[in-house]
Amino acid sequence: MSRRYHLACYVTEDIFDRFGALATSRHMTVTGLLRKLIVDELDAASLLAPGDLERNVLFTARAVGALLERHDPQLYAHVIAAWRSDLSGEDQTDVG
């Protein structure tokens, strides 16, 4: 059997309560959620550095926008209007 190591940190009562509520909402224990977050962070770090991830998201957004604009300029304009509406908190218009 492999040896297991213990990680711990101190947090404020508010963070403790909020993290506990988050774990409960996901039907997990606090320990299980903490372990999942640590493993997910380590796995993500091995894939892309945060700067690389941001650059890839920006490239993807621009590429999709360019393809959509070239394919159907009216649909592109409609999607942009819906996106701006979402950002401002207004009702979302139907994209279809």
mmCIF file of C-alpha atoms in Angstrom:
data_model
loop_
_atom_site.group_PDB
_atom_site.id
_atom_site.type_symbol
_atom_site.label_atom_id
_atom_site.label_comp_id
_atom_site.label_asym_id
_atom_site.label_seq_id
_atom_site.Cartn_x
_atom_site.Cartn_y
_atom_site.Cartn_z
ATOM 1 C CA MET A 1 0.000 0.000 0.000
ATOM 2 C CA SER A 2 1.368 3.437 -0.929
ATOM 3 C CA ARG A 3 1.945 6.016 1.761
ATOM 4 C CA ARG A 4 -0.415 8.992 1.858
ATOM 5 C CA TYR A 5 0.611 12.484 2.957
ATOM 6 C CA HIS A 6 -1.443 15.152 4.677
ATOM 7 C CA LEU A 7 -1.915 18.732 3.390
ATOM 8 C CA ALA A 8 -3.576 21.437 5.453
ATOM 9 C CA CYS A 9 -4.092 25.188 5.461
ATOM 10 C CA TYR A 10 -5.760 27.766 7.668
ATOM 11 C CA VAL A 11 -8.667 29.817 6.339
ATOM 12 C CA THR A 12 -11.148 32.309 7.717
ATOM 13 C CA GLU A 13 -14.484 31.120 9.069
ATOM 14 C CA ASP A 14 -16.243 32.557 6.014
ATOM 15 C CA ILE A 15 -14.040 30.580 3.595
ATOM 16 C CA PHE A 16 -14.451 27.468 5.735
ATOM 17 C CA ASP A 17 -18.256 27.794 5.654
ATOM 18 C CA ARG A 18 -18.408 28.591 1.938
ATOM 19 C CA PHE A 19 -16.089 25.718 1.007
ATOM 20 C CA GLY A 20 -18.119 23.327 3.142
ATOM 21 C CA ALA A 21 -21.317 24.477 1.422
ATOM 22 C CA LEU A 22 -19.680 24.034 -1.988
ATOM 23 C CA ALA A 23 -18.596 20.496 -1.107
ATOM 24 C CA THR A 24 -22.097 19.678 0.137
ATOM 25 C CA SER A 25 -23.665 21.075 -3.045
ATOM 26 C CA ARG A 26 -21.453 18.714 -5.051
ATOM 27 C CA HIS A 27 -22.296 15.750 -2.798
ATOM 28 C CA MET A 28 -18.680 15.540 -1.675
ATOM 29 C CA THR A 29 -16.773 15.785 1.567
ATOM 30 C CA VAL A 30 -14.595 18.829 2.197
ATOM 31 C CA THR A 31 -11.541 16.574 2.016
ATOM 32 C CA GLY A 32 -12.715 14.998 -1.245
ATOM 33 C CA LEU A 33 -13.330 18.387 -2.872
ATOM 34 C CA LEU A 34 -9.994 19.752 -1.667
ATOM 35 C CA ARG A 35 -8.173 16.721 -3.068
ATOM 36 C CA LYS A 36 -10.040 17.052 -6.388
ATOM 37 C CA LEU A 37 -9.112 20.729 -6.687
ATOM 38 C CA ILE A 38 -5.456 20.000 -5.953
ATOM 39 C CA VAL A 39 -5.287 17.140 -8.462
ATOM 40 C CA ASP A 40 -7.156 19.171 -11.106
ATOM 41 C CA GLU A 41 -4.791 22.116 -10.610
ATOM 42 C CA LEU A 42 -1.726 19.914 -10.913
ATOM 43 C CA ASP A 43 -3.122 18.210 -14.033
ATOM 44 C CA ALA A 44 -3.999 21.547 -15.630
ATOM 45 C CA ALA A 45 -0.589 22.995 -14.811
ATOM 46 C CA SER A 46 1.072 20.157 -16.658
ATOM 47 C CA LEU A 47 -0.999 20.876 -19.779
ATOM 48 C CA LEU A 48 -0.738 24.634 -20.234
ATOM 49 C CA ALA A 49 0.661 27.488 -18.256
ATOM 50 C CA PRO A 50 -1.995 30.113 -17.362
ATOM 51 C CA GLY A 51 -0.583 32.562 -19.928
ATOM 52 C CA ASP A 52 -0.721 29.913 -22.641
ATOM 53 C CA LEU A 53 -4.307 29.085 -21.719
ATOM 54 C CA GLU A 54 -5.334 32.752 -21.945
ATOM 55 C CA ARG A 55 -3.617 33.134 -25.319
ATOM 56 C CA ASN A 56 -5.318 29.987 -26.637
ATOM 57 C CA VAL A 57 -8.741 31.190 -25.482
ATOM 58 C CA LEU A 58 -8.170 34.553 -27.155
ATOM 59 C CA PHE A 59 -7.039 32.865 -30.383
ATOM 60 C CA THR A 60 -10.055 30.539 -30.348
ATOM 61 C CA ALA A 61 -12.473 33.417 -29.761
ATOM 62 C CA ARG A 62 -10.996 35.458 -32.593
ATOM 63 C CA ALA A 63 -10.887 32.479 -34.956
ATOM 64 C CA VAL A 64 -14.521 31.559 -34.291
ATOM 65 C CA GLY A 65 -15.549 35.191 -34.701
ATOM 66 C CA ALA A 66 -13.702 35.478 -38.022
ATOM 67 C CA LEU A 67 -15.161 32.221 -39.362
ATOM 68 C CA LEU A 68 -18.672 33.197 -38.298
ATOM 69 C CA GLU A 69 -18.363 36.690 -39.769
ATOM 70 C CA ARG A 70 -17.135 35.302 -43.099
ATOM 71 C CA HIS A 71 -19.764 32.553 -43.204
ATOM 72 C CA ASP A 72 -22.775 34.685 -42.203
ATOM 73 C CA PRO A 73 -22.226 38.359 -41.326
ATOM 74 C CA GLN A 74 -25.820 38.764 -40.112
ATOM 75 C CA LEU A 75 -25.518 35.817 -37.764
ATOM 76 C CA TYR A 76 -22.180 37.177 -36.546
ATOM 77 C CA ALA A 77 -23.810 40.550 -35.752
ATOM 78 C CA HIS A 78 -26.683 38.777 -33.991
ATOM 79 C CA VAL A 79 -24.300 36.682 -31.869
ATOM 80 C CA ILE A 80 -22.294 39.776 -30.907
ATOM 81 C CA ALA A 81 -25.495 41.615 -29.931
ATOM 82 C CA ALA A 82 -26.623 38.641 -27.811
ATOM 83 C CA TRP A 83 -23.184 38.441 -26.174
ATOM 84 C CA ARG A 84 -23.239 42.152 -25.303
ATOM 85 C CA SER A 85 -26.746 41.727 -23.921
ATOM 86 C CA ASP A 86 -25.548 38.840 -21.748
ATOM 87 C CA LEU A 87 -22.671 40.958 -20.436
ATOM 88 C CA SER A 88 -24.986 43.829 -19.552
ATOM 89 C CA GLY A 89 -27.444 41.497 -17.812
ATOM 90 C CA GLU A 90 -30.305 42.077 -20.222
ATOM 91 C CA ASP A 91 -32.577 39.323 -21.508
ATOM 92 C CA GLN A 92 -30.855 37.016 -23.977
ATOM 93 C CA THR A 93 -32.166 37.112 -27.521
ATOM 94 C CA ASP A 94 -32.635 33.910 -29.506
ATOM 95 C CA VAL A 95 -29.581 33.231 -31.696
ATOM 96 C CA GLY A 96 -31.340 30.726 -33.927
#
